[in-house]
C-alpha positions as a Markdown table, in Angstrom:
| # | Residue | x | y | z |
|---|---|---|---|---|
| 1 | Lys | -49.4 | -1.1 | 7.1 |
| 2 | Arg | -52.0 | -3.5 | 6.3 |
| 3 | Leu | -54.2 | -2.3 | 3.5 |
| 4 | Lys | -51.2 | -1.5 | 2.1 |
| 5 | Glu | -48.9 | -5.8 | 2.4 |
| 6 | Tyr | -52.4 | -6.1 | 0.1 |
| 7 | Lys | -53.3 | -3.7 | -2.0 |
| 8 | Asp | -52.9 | -6.1 | -5.7 |
| 9 | Leu | -55.5 | -7.8 | -3.8 |
| 10 | Phe | -58.0 | -4.5 | -3.5 |
| 11 | Arg | -58.4 | -3.5 | -7.3 |
| 12 | Asn | -61.6 | -4.9 | -8.1 |
| 13 | Gly | -62.7 | -4.1 | -4.7 |
| 14 | Ala | -63.7 | -5.2 | -0.5 |
| 15 | Met | -65.5 | -4.9 | 1.7 |
| 16 | Thr | -65.4 | -4.2 | 4.7 |
| 17 | Val | -66.8 | -5.0 | 7.7 |
| 18 | Cys | -67.1 | -4.1 | 11.9 |
| 19 | Asn | -69.2 | -4.3 | 15.1 |
| 20 | His | -71.7 | -1.6 | 15.1 |
| 21 | Val | -71.1 | 0.2 | 18.1 |
| 22 | Tyr | -71.4 | 3.7 | 17.5 |
| 23 | Arg | -73.8 | 5.7 | 15.8 |
| 24 | Trp | -70.7 | 7.6 | 14.2 |
| 25 | Asp | -68.7 | 4.8 | 13.8 |
| 26 | Met | -68.8 | 3.9 | 9.7 |
| 27 | Val | -66.2 | 7.2 | 10.0 |
| 28 | Cys | -63.9 | 5.6 | 12.1 |
| 29 | Val | -63.9 | 2.1 | 9.3 |
| 30 | Phe | -63.7 | 5.4 | 6.6 |
| 31 | Asp | -61.2 | 7.8 | 8.1 |
| 32 | Ala | -58.8 | 4.1 | 8.4 |
| 33 | Met | -60.0 | 3.2 | 5.8 |
| 34 | Lys | -58.4 | 6.4 | 4.1 |
| 35 | Phe | -61.5 | 8.0 | 3.2 |
| 36 | Arg | -62.0 | 5.9 | 0.1 |
| 37 | Lys | -65.5 | 6.3 | -1.3 |
| 38 | Met | -67.4 | 3.5 | 0.5 |
| 39 | Trp | -71.5 | 3.0 | 0.4 |
| 40 | Phe | -73.3 | 0.9 | 3.2 |
| 41 | Pro | -77.1 | -0.3 | 3.2 |
| 42 | Ile | -79.3 | 1.5 | 6.1 |
| 43 | Tyr | -82.3 | 1.1 | 7.3 |
| 44 | Gly | -84.7 | 3.2 | 6.5 |
| 45 | Glu | -85.9 | 4.6 | 9.5 |
| 46 | His | -82.1 | 6.1 | 9.5 |
| 47 | Leu | -82.3 | 7.8 | 7.0 |
| 48 | Met | -85.4 | 11.0 | 8.6 |
| 49 | Gly | -83.9 | 13.5 | 11.3 |
| 50 | Asn | -81.1 | 16.1 | 11.6 |
| 51 | Asp | -78.1 | 13.9 | 10.4 |
| 52 | Ser | -80.0 | 12.2 | 7.6 |
| 53 | Trp | -78.2 | 14.1 | 4.9 |
| 54 | Phe | -74.9 | 12.9 | 6.2 |
| 55 | Met | -76.4 | 9.7 | 6.3 |
| 56 | Arg | -76.7 | 10.3 | 2.6 |
| 57 | Tyr | -73.3 | 12.1 | 1.1 |
| 58 | Ala | -71.6 | 9.5 | 3.3 |
| 59 | Gly | -73.2 | 6.7 | 1.2 |
| 60 | Gly | -76.0 | 5.6 | 2.6 |
| 61 | Ile | -78.3 | 3.4 | 0.1 |
| 62 | Pro | -82.0 | 2.1 | 1.8 |
| 63 | Val | -82.1 | -0.8 | 2.3 |
| 64 | Ala | -86.0 | -1.9 | 0.3 |
| 65 | Gln | -88.8 | -2.9 | 2.2 |
| 66 | Thr | -89.9 | -4.6 | -0.5 |
| 67 | Arg | -89.7 | -7.8 | -3.4 |
| 68 | Gly | -89.5 | -4.9 | -6.1 |
| 69 | Gly | -86.9 | -2.8 | -3.7 |
| 70 | Met | -85.2 | -4.7 | -3.3 |
| 71 | Lys | -84.6 | -5.9 | -7.2 |
| 72 | Ala | -83.8 | -1.8 | -7.1 |
| 73 | Phe | -81.3 | -2.4 | -4.4 |
| 74 | Asn | -78.9 | -5.5 | -5.4 |
| 75 | Glu | -79.1 | -3.7 | -9.1 |
| 76 | Ala | -77.8 | -1.0 | -6.9 |
| 77 | Phe | -75.2 | -2.4 | -5.4 |
| 78 | Asp | -74.4 | -5.0 | -8.9 |
| 79 | Glu | -74.0 | -1.0 | -10.3 |
| 80 | Leu | -71.7 | -0.3 | -7.7 |
| 81 | His | -69.9 | -3.8 | -8.1 |
| 82 | Arg | -69.0 | -3.4 | -11.5 |
| 83 | Arg | -67.9 | 0.3 | -10.8 |
| 84 | Arg | -65.0 | -1.7 | -9.0 |
| 85 | Gln | -66.3 | 0.1 | -5.1 |
| 86 | Trp | -66.0 | -1.0 | -1.8 |
| 87 | Leu | -68.7 | -2.1 | 0.2 |
| 88 | His | -69.1 | -1.7 | 4.3 |
| 89 | Val | -71.7 | -3.4 | 5.7 |
| 90 | Phe | -72.0 | -4.1 | 10.6 |
| 91 | Pro | -73.0 | -7.9 | 10.2 |
| 92 | Glu | -74.6 | -7.8 | 13.3 |
| 93 | Ala | -77.5 | -6.0 | 11.5 |
| 94 | Ser | -78.0 | -3.9 | 15.0 |
| 95 | Arg | -76.0 | -0.9 | 16.6 |
| 96 | Trp | -75.6 | -1.7 | 21.0 |
| 97 | Arg | -74.6 | 1.0 | 21.7 |
| 98 | Tyr | -70.5 | 0.8 | 23.2 |
| 99 | Tyr | -71.1 | -3.1 | 23.7 |
| 100 | Val | -67.3 | -5.1 | 24.5 |
| 101 | Pro | -68.3 | -8.7 | 23.2 |
| 102 | Val | -68.8 | -8.9 | 19.1 |
| 103 | Arg | -71.9 | -10.3 | 18.9 |
| 104 | Pro | -72.6 | -12.9 | 15.5 |
| 105 | Phe | -72.0 | -11.8 | 12.5 |
| 106 | Gln | -75.4 | -12.3 | 9.4 |
| 107 | Lys | -74.5 | -13.8 | 6.8 |
| 108 | Gly | -75.8 | -11.0 | 4.3 |
| 109 | Ala | -72.7 | -9.2 | 3.7 |
| 110 | Phe | -70.8 | -12.4 | 3.7 |
| 111 | Thr | -73.0 | -13.3 | 0.8 |
| 112 | Met | -72.6 | -10.7 | -1.5 |
| 113 | Ala | -68.5 | -11.2 | -0.9 |
| 114 | Tyr | -68.9 | -13.9 | -2.3 |
| 115 | Lys | -71.3 | -12.7 | -4.9 |
| 116 | Tyr | -69.3 | -10.2 | -5.8 |
| 117 | Asp | -65.8 | -12.6 | -5.9 |
| 118 | Ile | -63.7 | -9.7 | -3.4 |
| 119 | Pro | -61.9 | -10.0 | 0.1 |
| 120 | Val | -63.6 | -8.8 | 3.4 |
| 121 | Ile | -61.7 | -7.0 | 5.0 |
| 122 | Pro | -62.5 | -7.4 | 9.4 |
| 123 | Cys | -62.6 | -5.0 | 11.2 |
| 124 | Val | -63.3 | -4.0 | 15.3 |
| 125 | Ile | -63.6 | -1.0 | 16.9 |
| 126 | Thr | -62.0 | -1.7 | 21.0 |
| 127 | Tyr | -62.1 | 1.0 | 24.1 |
| 128 | Arg | -60.1 | 2.4 | 25.8 |
| 129 | Pro | -60.3 | 4.2 | 29.3 |
| 130 | Arg | -59.5 | 8.4 | 29.1 |
| 131 | Thr | -56.2 | 8.9 | 29.9 |
| 132 | Gly | -54.4 | 12.1 | 29.7 |
| 133 | Leu | -56.3 | 15.9 | 28.3 |
| 134 | Tyr | -59.4 | 13.4 | 26.7 |
| 135 | Arg | -60.4 | 12.5 | 30.5 |
| 136 | Leu | -60.8 | 17.2 | 30.6 |
| 137 | Thr | -63.7 | 17.1 | 27.8 |
| 138 | Gly | -66.0 | 15.0 | 26.5 |
| 139 | Lys | -68.1 | 13.0 | 29.0 |
| 140 | Lys | -66.7 | 10.8 | 31.8 |
| 141 | Asn | -68.2 | 8.1 | 31.8 |
| 142 | Thr | -67.9 | 6.8 | 27.5 |
| 143 | Pro | -64.9 | 5.8 | 26.7 |
| 144 | Leu | -62.3 | 6.3 | 23.1 |
| 145 | Met | -61.9 | 3.8 | 21.0 |
| 146 | Thr | -59.5 | 2.0 | 18.0 |
| 147 | Leu | -60.3 | 0.8 | 15.3 |
| 148 | His | -58.0 | -2.5 | 14.6 |
| 149 | Ile | -57.5 | -3.8 | 11.1 |
| 150 | Gly | -57.7 | -7.4 | 10.6 |
| 151 | Thr | -56.2 | -9.3 | 7.5 |
| 152 | Pro | -58.7 | -10.2 | 4.3 |
| 153 | Val | -60.5 | -12.8 | 4.1 |
| 154 | Ile | -60.8 | -13.5 | 0.8 |
| 155 | Pro | -63.8 | -15.8 | -0.9 |
| 156 | Asp | -63.7 | -19.5 | -2.6 |
| 157 | Thr | -65.7 | -18.9 | -5.0 |
| 158 | Ser | -64.7 | -22.7 | -6.2 |
| 159 | Arg | -66.9 | -23.8 | -3.2 |
| 160 | Pro | -70.1 | -23.5 | -3.1 |
| 161 | Arg | -72.1 | -20.9 | -1.3 |
| 162 | Lys | -73.9 | -21.7 | 1.7 |
| 163 | Glu | -69.8 | -23.4 | 2.8 |
| 164 | Glu | -68.0 | -20.5 | 1.1 |
| 165 | Val | -70.4 | -18.0 | 3.1 |
| 166 | Ser | -70.2 | -19.7 | 6.6 |
| 167 | Arg | -66.7 | -19.9 | 6.4 |
| 168 | Leu | -66.2 | -15.8 | 6.2 |
| 169 | Leu | -68.6 | -15.3 | 8.4 |
| 170 | Arg | -66.5 | -17.3 | 11.7 |
| 171 | Glu | -63.3 | -16.2 | 9.7 |
| 172 | Ser | -63.9 | -12.2 | 9.8 |
| 173 | His | -65.9 | -12.7 | 13.4 |
| 174 | Ser | -62.4 | -14.6 | 15.3 |
| 175 | Gln | -60.1 | -11.9 | 14.1 |
């Protein structure tokens, strides 16, 4: 409902942010966004192993480790924005499995939102106990998850970048 309410706001793309609590929580976000093609930065070591093909297929773009690589990384996101693609970032910067409070956000995602002048859609994953049929499947100590979608936070590019990035971060985290 919330996405339909603001659909005109998302014509030039958008950025979703979410707490990072599970290896496949990006799939939860993609599902909530109706499996819209989204791109997300991912550290190179996560693109190795048995499921690396899925990370790339899902839209993972490796974060560069060198200055020259970072230039190409930024150019890739510039091109994605030019195509009005959606971006997804986990602003907590690392994953803590099933951690309950939302950890502090890093400012990188919000700097990108300011740079591209796209709304930030805050999302949060919460937990609930296994009940009903779910008690019969899966590990007993693994909770069920619910994704909540917040109200979009719109950058004001007429304000100084540093102040506006801080406001975007604060408002997204509070939601």
